[in-house]
Tab-separated table of C-alpha atoms in Angstrom:
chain	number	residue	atom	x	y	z
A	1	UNK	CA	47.121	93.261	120.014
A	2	UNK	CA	49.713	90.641	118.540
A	3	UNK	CA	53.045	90.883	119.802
A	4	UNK	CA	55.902	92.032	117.546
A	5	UNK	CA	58.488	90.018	115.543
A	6	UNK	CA	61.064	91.545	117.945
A	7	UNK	CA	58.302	90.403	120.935
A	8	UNK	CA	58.567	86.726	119.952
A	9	UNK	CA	61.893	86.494	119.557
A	10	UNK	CA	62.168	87.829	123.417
A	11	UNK	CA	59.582	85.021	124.292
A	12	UNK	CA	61.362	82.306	122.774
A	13	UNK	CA	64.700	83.084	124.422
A	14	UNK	CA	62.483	81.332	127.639
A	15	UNK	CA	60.961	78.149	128.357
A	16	UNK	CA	57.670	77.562	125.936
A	17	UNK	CA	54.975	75.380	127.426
A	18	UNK	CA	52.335	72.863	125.220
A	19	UNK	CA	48.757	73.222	126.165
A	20	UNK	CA	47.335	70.183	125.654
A	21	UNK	CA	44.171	69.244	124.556
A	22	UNK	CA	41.794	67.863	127.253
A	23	UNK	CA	39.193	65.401	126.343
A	24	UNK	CA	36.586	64.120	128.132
A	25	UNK	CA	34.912	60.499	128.443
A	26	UNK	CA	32.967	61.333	124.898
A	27	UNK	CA	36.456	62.976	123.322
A	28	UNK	CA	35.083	66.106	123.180
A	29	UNK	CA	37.498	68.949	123.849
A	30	UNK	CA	37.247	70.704	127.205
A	31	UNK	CA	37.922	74.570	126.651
A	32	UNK	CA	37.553	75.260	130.240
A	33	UNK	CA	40.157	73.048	131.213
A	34	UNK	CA	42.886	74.505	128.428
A	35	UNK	CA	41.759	78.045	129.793
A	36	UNK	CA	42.742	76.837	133.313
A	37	UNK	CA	46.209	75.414	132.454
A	38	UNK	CA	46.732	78.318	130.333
A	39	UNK	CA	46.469	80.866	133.073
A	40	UNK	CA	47.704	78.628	136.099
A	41	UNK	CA	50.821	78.070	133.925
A	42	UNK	CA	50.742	81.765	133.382
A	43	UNK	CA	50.557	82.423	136.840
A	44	UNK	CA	53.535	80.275	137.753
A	45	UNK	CA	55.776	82.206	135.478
A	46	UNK	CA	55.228	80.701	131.886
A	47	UNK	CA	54.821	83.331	129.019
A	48	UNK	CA	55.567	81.747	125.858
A	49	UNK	CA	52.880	78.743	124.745
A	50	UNK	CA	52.164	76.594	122.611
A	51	UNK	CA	49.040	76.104	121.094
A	52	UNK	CA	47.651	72.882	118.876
A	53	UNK	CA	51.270	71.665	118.981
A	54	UNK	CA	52.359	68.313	118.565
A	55	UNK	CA	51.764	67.753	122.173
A	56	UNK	CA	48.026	69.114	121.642
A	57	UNK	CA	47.469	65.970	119.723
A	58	UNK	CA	47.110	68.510	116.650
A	59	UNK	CA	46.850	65.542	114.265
A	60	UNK	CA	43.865	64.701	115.876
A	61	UNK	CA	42.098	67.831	115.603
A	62	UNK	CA	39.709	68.722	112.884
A	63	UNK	CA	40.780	72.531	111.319
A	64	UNK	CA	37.451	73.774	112.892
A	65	UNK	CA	38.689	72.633	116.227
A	66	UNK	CA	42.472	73.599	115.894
A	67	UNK	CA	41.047	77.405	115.516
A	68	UNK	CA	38.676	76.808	118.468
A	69	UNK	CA	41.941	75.413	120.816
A	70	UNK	CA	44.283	78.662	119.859
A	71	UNK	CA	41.090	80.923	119.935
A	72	UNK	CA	40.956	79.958	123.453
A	73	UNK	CA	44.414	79.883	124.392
A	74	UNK	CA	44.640	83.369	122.741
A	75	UNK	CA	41.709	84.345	125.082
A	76	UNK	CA	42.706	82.818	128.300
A	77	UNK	CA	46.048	84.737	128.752
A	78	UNK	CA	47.348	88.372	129.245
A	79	UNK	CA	48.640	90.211	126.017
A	80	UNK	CA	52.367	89.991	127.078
A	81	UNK	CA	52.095	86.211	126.529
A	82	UNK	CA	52.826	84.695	123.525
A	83	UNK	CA	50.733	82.363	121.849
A	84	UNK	CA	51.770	80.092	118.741
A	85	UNK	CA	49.781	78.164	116.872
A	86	UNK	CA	50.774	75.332	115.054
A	87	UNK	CA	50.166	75.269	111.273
A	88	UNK	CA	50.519	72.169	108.835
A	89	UNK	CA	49.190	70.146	105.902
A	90	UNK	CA	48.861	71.243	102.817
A	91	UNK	CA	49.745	74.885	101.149
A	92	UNK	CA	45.574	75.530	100.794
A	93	UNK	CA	45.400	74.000	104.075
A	94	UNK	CA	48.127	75.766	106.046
A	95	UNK	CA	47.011	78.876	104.457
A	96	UNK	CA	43.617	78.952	106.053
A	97	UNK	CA	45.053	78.131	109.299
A	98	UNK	CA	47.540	80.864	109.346
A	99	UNK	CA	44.975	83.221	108.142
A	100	UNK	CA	42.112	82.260	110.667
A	101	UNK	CA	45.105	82.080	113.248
A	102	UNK	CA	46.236	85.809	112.243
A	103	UNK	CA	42.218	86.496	112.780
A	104	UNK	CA	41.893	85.322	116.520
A	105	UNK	CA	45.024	87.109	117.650
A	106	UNK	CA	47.921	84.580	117.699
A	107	UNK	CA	51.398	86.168	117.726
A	108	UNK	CA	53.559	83.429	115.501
A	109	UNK	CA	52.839	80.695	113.394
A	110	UNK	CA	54.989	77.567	114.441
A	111	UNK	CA	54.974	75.663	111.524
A	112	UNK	CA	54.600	71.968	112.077
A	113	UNK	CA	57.088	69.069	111.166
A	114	UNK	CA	56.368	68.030	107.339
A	115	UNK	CA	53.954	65.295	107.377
A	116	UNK	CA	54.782	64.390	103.754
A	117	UNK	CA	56.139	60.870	102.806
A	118	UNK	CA	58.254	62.331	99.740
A	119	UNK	CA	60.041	66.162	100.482
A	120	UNK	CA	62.951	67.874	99.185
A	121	UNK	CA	64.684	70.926	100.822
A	122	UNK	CA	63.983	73.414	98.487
A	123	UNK	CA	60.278	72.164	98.074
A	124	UNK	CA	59.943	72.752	102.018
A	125	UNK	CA	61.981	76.174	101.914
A	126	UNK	CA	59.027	77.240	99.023
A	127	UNK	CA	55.747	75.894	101.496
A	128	UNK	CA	57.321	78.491	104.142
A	129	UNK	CA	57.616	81.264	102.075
A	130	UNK	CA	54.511	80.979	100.608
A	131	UNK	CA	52.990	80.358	104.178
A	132	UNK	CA	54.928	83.956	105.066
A	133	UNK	CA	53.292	85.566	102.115
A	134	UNK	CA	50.100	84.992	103.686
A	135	UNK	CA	50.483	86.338	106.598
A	136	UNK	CA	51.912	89.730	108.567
A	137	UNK	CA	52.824	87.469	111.911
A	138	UNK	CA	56.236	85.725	112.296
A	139	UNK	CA	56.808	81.995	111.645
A	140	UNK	CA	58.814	79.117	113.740
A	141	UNK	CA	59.427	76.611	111.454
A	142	UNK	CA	59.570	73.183	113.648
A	143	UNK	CA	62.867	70.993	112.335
A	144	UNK	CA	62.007	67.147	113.094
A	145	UNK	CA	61.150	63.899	111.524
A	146	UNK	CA	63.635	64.305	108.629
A	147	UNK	CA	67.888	64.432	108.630
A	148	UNK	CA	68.352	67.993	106.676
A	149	UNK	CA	71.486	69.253	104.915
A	150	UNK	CA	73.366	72.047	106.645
A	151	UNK	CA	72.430	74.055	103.849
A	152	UNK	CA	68.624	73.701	104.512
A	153	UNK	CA	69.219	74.934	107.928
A	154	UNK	CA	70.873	78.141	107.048
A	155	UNK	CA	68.972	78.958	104.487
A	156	UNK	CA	65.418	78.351	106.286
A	157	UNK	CA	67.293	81.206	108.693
A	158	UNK	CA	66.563	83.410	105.404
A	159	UNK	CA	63.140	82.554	104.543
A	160	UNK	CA	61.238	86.301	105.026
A	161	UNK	CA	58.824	85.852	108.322
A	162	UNK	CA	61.080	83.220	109.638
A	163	UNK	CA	61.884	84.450	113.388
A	164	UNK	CA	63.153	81.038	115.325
A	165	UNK	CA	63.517	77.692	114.932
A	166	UNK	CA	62.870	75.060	117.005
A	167	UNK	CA	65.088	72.215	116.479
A	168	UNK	CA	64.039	68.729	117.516
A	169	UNK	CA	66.748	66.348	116.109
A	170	UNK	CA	69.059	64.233	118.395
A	171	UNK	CA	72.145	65.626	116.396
A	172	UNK	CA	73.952	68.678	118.625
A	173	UNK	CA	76.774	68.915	115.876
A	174	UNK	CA	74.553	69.892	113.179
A	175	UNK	CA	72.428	72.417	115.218
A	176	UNK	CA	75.861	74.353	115.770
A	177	UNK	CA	76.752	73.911	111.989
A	178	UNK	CA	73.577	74.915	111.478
A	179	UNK	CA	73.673	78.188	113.359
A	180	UNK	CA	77.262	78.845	111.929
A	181	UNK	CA	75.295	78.541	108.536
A	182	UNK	CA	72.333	80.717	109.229
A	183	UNK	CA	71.798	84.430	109.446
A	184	UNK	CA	72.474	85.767	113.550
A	185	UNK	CA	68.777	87.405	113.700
A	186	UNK	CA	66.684	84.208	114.119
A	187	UNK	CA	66.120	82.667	117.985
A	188	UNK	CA	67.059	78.873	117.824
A	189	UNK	CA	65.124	76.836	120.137
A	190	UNK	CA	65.641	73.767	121.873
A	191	UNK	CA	62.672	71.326	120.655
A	192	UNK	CA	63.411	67.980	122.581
A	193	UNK	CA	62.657	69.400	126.116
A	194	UNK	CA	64.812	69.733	128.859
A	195	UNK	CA	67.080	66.592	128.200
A	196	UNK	CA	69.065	68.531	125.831
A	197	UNK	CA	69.123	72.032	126.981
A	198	UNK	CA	72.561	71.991	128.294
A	199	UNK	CA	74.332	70.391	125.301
A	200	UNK	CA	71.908	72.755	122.750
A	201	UNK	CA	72.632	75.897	125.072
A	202	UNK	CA	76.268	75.494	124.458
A	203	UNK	CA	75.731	75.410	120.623
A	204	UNK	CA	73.669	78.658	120.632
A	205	UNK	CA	70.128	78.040	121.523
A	206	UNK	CA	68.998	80.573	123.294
A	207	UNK	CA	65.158	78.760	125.396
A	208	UNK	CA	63.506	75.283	125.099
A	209	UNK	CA	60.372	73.285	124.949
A	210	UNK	CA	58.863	72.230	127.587
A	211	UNK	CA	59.085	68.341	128.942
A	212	UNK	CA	58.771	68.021	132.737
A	213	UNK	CA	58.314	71.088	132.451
A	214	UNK	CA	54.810	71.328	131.449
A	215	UNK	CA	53.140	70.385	134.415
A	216	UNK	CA	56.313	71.284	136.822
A	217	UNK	CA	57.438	74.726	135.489
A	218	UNK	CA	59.304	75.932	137.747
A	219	UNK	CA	62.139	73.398	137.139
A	220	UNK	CA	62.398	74.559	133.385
A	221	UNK	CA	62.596	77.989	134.682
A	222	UNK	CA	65.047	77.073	137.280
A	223	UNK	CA	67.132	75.643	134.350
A	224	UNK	CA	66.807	78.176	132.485
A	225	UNK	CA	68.165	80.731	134.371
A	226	UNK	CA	70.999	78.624	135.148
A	227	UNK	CA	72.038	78.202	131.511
A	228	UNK	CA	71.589	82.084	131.054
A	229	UNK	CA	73.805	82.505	133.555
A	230	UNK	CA	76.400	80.179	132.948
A	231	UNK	CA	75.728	78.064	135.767
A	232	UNK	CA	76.567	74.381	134.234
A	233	UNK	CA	76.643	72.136	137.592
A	234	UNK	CA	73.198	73.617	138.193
A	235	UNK	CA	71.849	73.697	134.818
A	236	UNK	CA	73.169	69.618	134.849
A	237	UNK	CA	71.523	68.936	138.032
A	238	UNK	CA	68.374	69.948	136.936
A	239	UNK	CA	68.534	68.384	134.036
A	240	UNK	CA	69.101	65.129	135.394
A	241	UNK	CA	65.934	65.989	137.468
A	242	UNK	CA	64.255	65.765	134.756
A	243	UNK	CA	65.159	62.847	132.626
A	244	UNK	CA	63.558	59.936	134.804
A	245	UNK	CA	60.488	61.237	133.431
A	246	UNK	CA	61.317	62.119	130.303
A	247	UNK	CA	62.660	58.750	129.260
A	248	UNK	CA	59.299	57.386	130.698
A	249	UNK	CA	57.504	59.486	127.972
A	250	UNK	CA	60.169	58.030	125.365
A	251	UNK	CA	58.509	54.047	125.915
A	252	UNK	CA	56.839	51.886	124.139
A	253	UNK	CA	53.551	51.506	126.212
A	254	UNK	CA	51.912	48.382	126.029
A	255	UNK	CA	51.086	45.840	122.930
A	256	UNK	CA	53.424	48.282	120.559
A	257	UNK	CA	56.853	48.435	119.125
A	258	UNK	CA	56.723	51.936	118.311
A	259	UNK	CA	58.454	54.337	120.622
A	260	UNK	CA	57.623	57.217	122.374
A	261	UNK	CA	53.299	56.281	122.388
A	262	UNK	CA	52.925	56.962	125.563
A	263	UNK	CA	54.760	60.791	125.195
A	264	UNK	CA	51.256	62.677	125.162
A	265	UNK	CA	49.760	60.317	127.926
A	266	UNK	CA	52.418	60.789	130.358
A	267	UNK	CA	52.128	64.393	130.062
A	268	UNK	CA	48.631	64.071	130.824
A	269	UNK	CA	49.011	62.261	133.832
A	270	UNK	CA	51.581	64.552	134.979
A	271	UNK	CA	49.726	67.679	134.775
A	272	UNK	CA	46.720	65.406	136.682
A	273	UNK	CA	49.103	64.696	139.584
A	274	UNK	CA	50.124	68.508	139.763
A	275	UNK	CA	46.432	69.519	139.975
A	276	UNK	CA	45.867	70.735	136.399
A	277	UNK	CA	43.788	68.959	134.108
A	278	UNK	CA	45.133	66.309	131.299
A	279	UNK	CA	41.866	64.471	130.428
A	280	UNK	CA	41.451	61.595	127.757
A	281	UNK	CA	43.762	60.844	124.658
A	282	UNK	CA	42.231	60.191	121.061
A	283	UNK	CA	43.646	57.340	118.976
A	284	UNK	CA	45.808	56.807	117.194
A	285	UNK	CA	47.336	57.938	120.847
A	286	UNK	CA	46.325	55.295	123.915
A	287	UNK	CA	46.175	55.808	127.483
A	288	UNK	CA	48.665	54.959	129.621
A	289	UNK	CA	48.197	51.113	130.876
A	290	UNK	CA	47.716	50.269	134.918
A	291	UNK	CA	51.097	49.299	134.869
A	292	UNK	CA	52.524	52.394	132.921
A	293	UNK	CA	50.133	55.125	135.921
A	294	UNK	CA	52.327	53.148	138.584
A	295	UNK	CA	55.626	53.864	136.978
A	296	UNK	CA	54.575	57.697	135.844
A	297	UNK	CA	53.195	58.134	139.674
A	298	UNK	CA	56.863	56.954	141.402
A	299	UNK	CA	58.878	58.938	138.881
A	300	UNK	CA	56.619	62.231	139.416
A	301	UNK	CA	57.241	61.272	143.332
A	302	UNK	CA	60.940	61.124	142.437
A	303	UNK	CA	60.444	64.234	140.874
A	304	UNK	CA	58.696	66.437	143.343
A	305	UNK	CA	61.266	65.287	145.504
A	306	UNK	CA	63.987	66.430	143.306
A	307	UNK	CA	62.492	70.240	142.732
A	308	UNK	CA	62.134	70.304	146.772
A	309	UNK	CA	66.018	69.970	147.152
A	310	UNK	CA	66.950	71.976	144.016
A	311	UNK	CA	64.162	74.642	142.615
A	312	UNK	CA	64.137	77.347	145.943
């Protein structure tokens, strides 16, 4: 049975791993492989996931296969995890999703960034609440890709279904304004990994995505219990664990200007070098180059390292 609204709010005061998508040589998914990340992440402490997220390569995903990928997350794990799904597109679109989510078990809806050229606020605030009339589970609206008003922020707070946010901008001042602004009963969450957790924490987020942390979770849940209990020198150290790699994942790659293309890959590689299973990329995403699996296998060195001396 789905978990409560009250249920996923206590999973996203945590750390919230991606499952990515594995591909093989063909680019066809491999459902065995998200199964065994699913429960070996379980297994290592993880309870709150994220299904057909950004970092599932969700744009590349046909709506048949986005229900197949959560349908099998849903499956793989015990019923006190939580599962969300991510939902975007169009109204029609997003509708089906939600409701074919809503039939497979999923306990939230995290609504994806707005893939839109042209959007205004109040548009945006109307696509979630007609996405919460369609369905009894709880939403996550996902805040990125766009510079919103204060305003926005604390009213999306009062959208009915809305029960956390995750908040992805680089811009710590507004997510406190934005708190200040909103109603007290929705969990804000830390979208851009461990890198920010401290300086998000201390505005009122209360968990995090997962970076580093996706292949290596016990660091995020090392850091997360340090933040919960007030432990800043720890909480920093850890953090700075982590941000080798995570600046990796924020490059360029090779042949390309834009930044942050090899994110997905370098996640990939990093959940191959922990013994879990990353498999191929589809375009518009490209593998990592020779050069880039070098850099990605000294920093995860650097990183193992780093957990040995501070994760007991």
């Amino acid at each position: 049975m789905p978990l409560s609204a009250e249920e996923v709010q206590d999973h996203l005061r945590g750390v919230a791993a991606g499952l990515l998508t594995p591909f093989d040589d063909d680019l066809d998914i491999e459902h065995s492989k998200i199964e065994d990340n699913a429960q070996t992440l379980y297994g290592e402490g993880i309870r709150t996931f994220l299904a057909t997220a950004n970092i599932s390569e969700y744009h590349s995903l046909s709506q048949e296969e986005r229900i197949a990928v959560a349908e099998t997350s849903v499956d793989a794990l015990p019923e006190d995890a939580c599962v969300l799904a991510g939902v975007g597109g169009s109204t029609a679109t997003a509708k089906e999703l939600v409701r074919n989510y809503e039939r497979i078990g999923a306990d939230a809806m995290m609504i994806m960034p707005p893939d839109h050229t042209y959007i205004h606020e109040r548009g945006l605030l109307e696509y979630y609440r007609e996405l919460a009339a369609a369905t009894e589970r709880p939403l996550v609206p996902y805040v990125r890709g766009f510079d919103p008003s204060v305003e926005y922020l604390g009213d999306l707070t009062r959208v009915d279904g809305v029960v956390g946010i995750k908040y992805a901008l680089k811009d710590s001042v507004k997510l406190g304004a934005g708190i200040a602004a909103g109603d007290d009963d929705v969990v804000w969450v830390d979208g851009l990994a461990e890198p920010f957790a401290v300086s998000f924490w201390a505005e009122g987020v209360e968990g995090f995505s997962a970076g580093v942390s996706n292949f290596r979770p016990e660091i995020g849940l090392a850091l997360f219990d340090a933040l919960s209990e007030g432990d800043w020198e720890r909480a920093r150290s850890l953090r700075n664990a982590c941000l080798p790699y995570q600046n990796f994942r924020e490059g360029h790659g090779e042949d390309n200007e834009i930044a942050g293309a090899v994110s997905v890959s370098a996640v990939k590689k990093g959940l191959e070098m922990a013994g879990l299973h990353g498999g191929s990329v589809r375009e518009p995403i490209r593998p990592l180059s020779p050069e880039d699996e070098r850099r990605a296998e000294e920093l995860y060195g650097q990183l193992e390292d780093d957990i040995a001396e501070l994760v007991d």
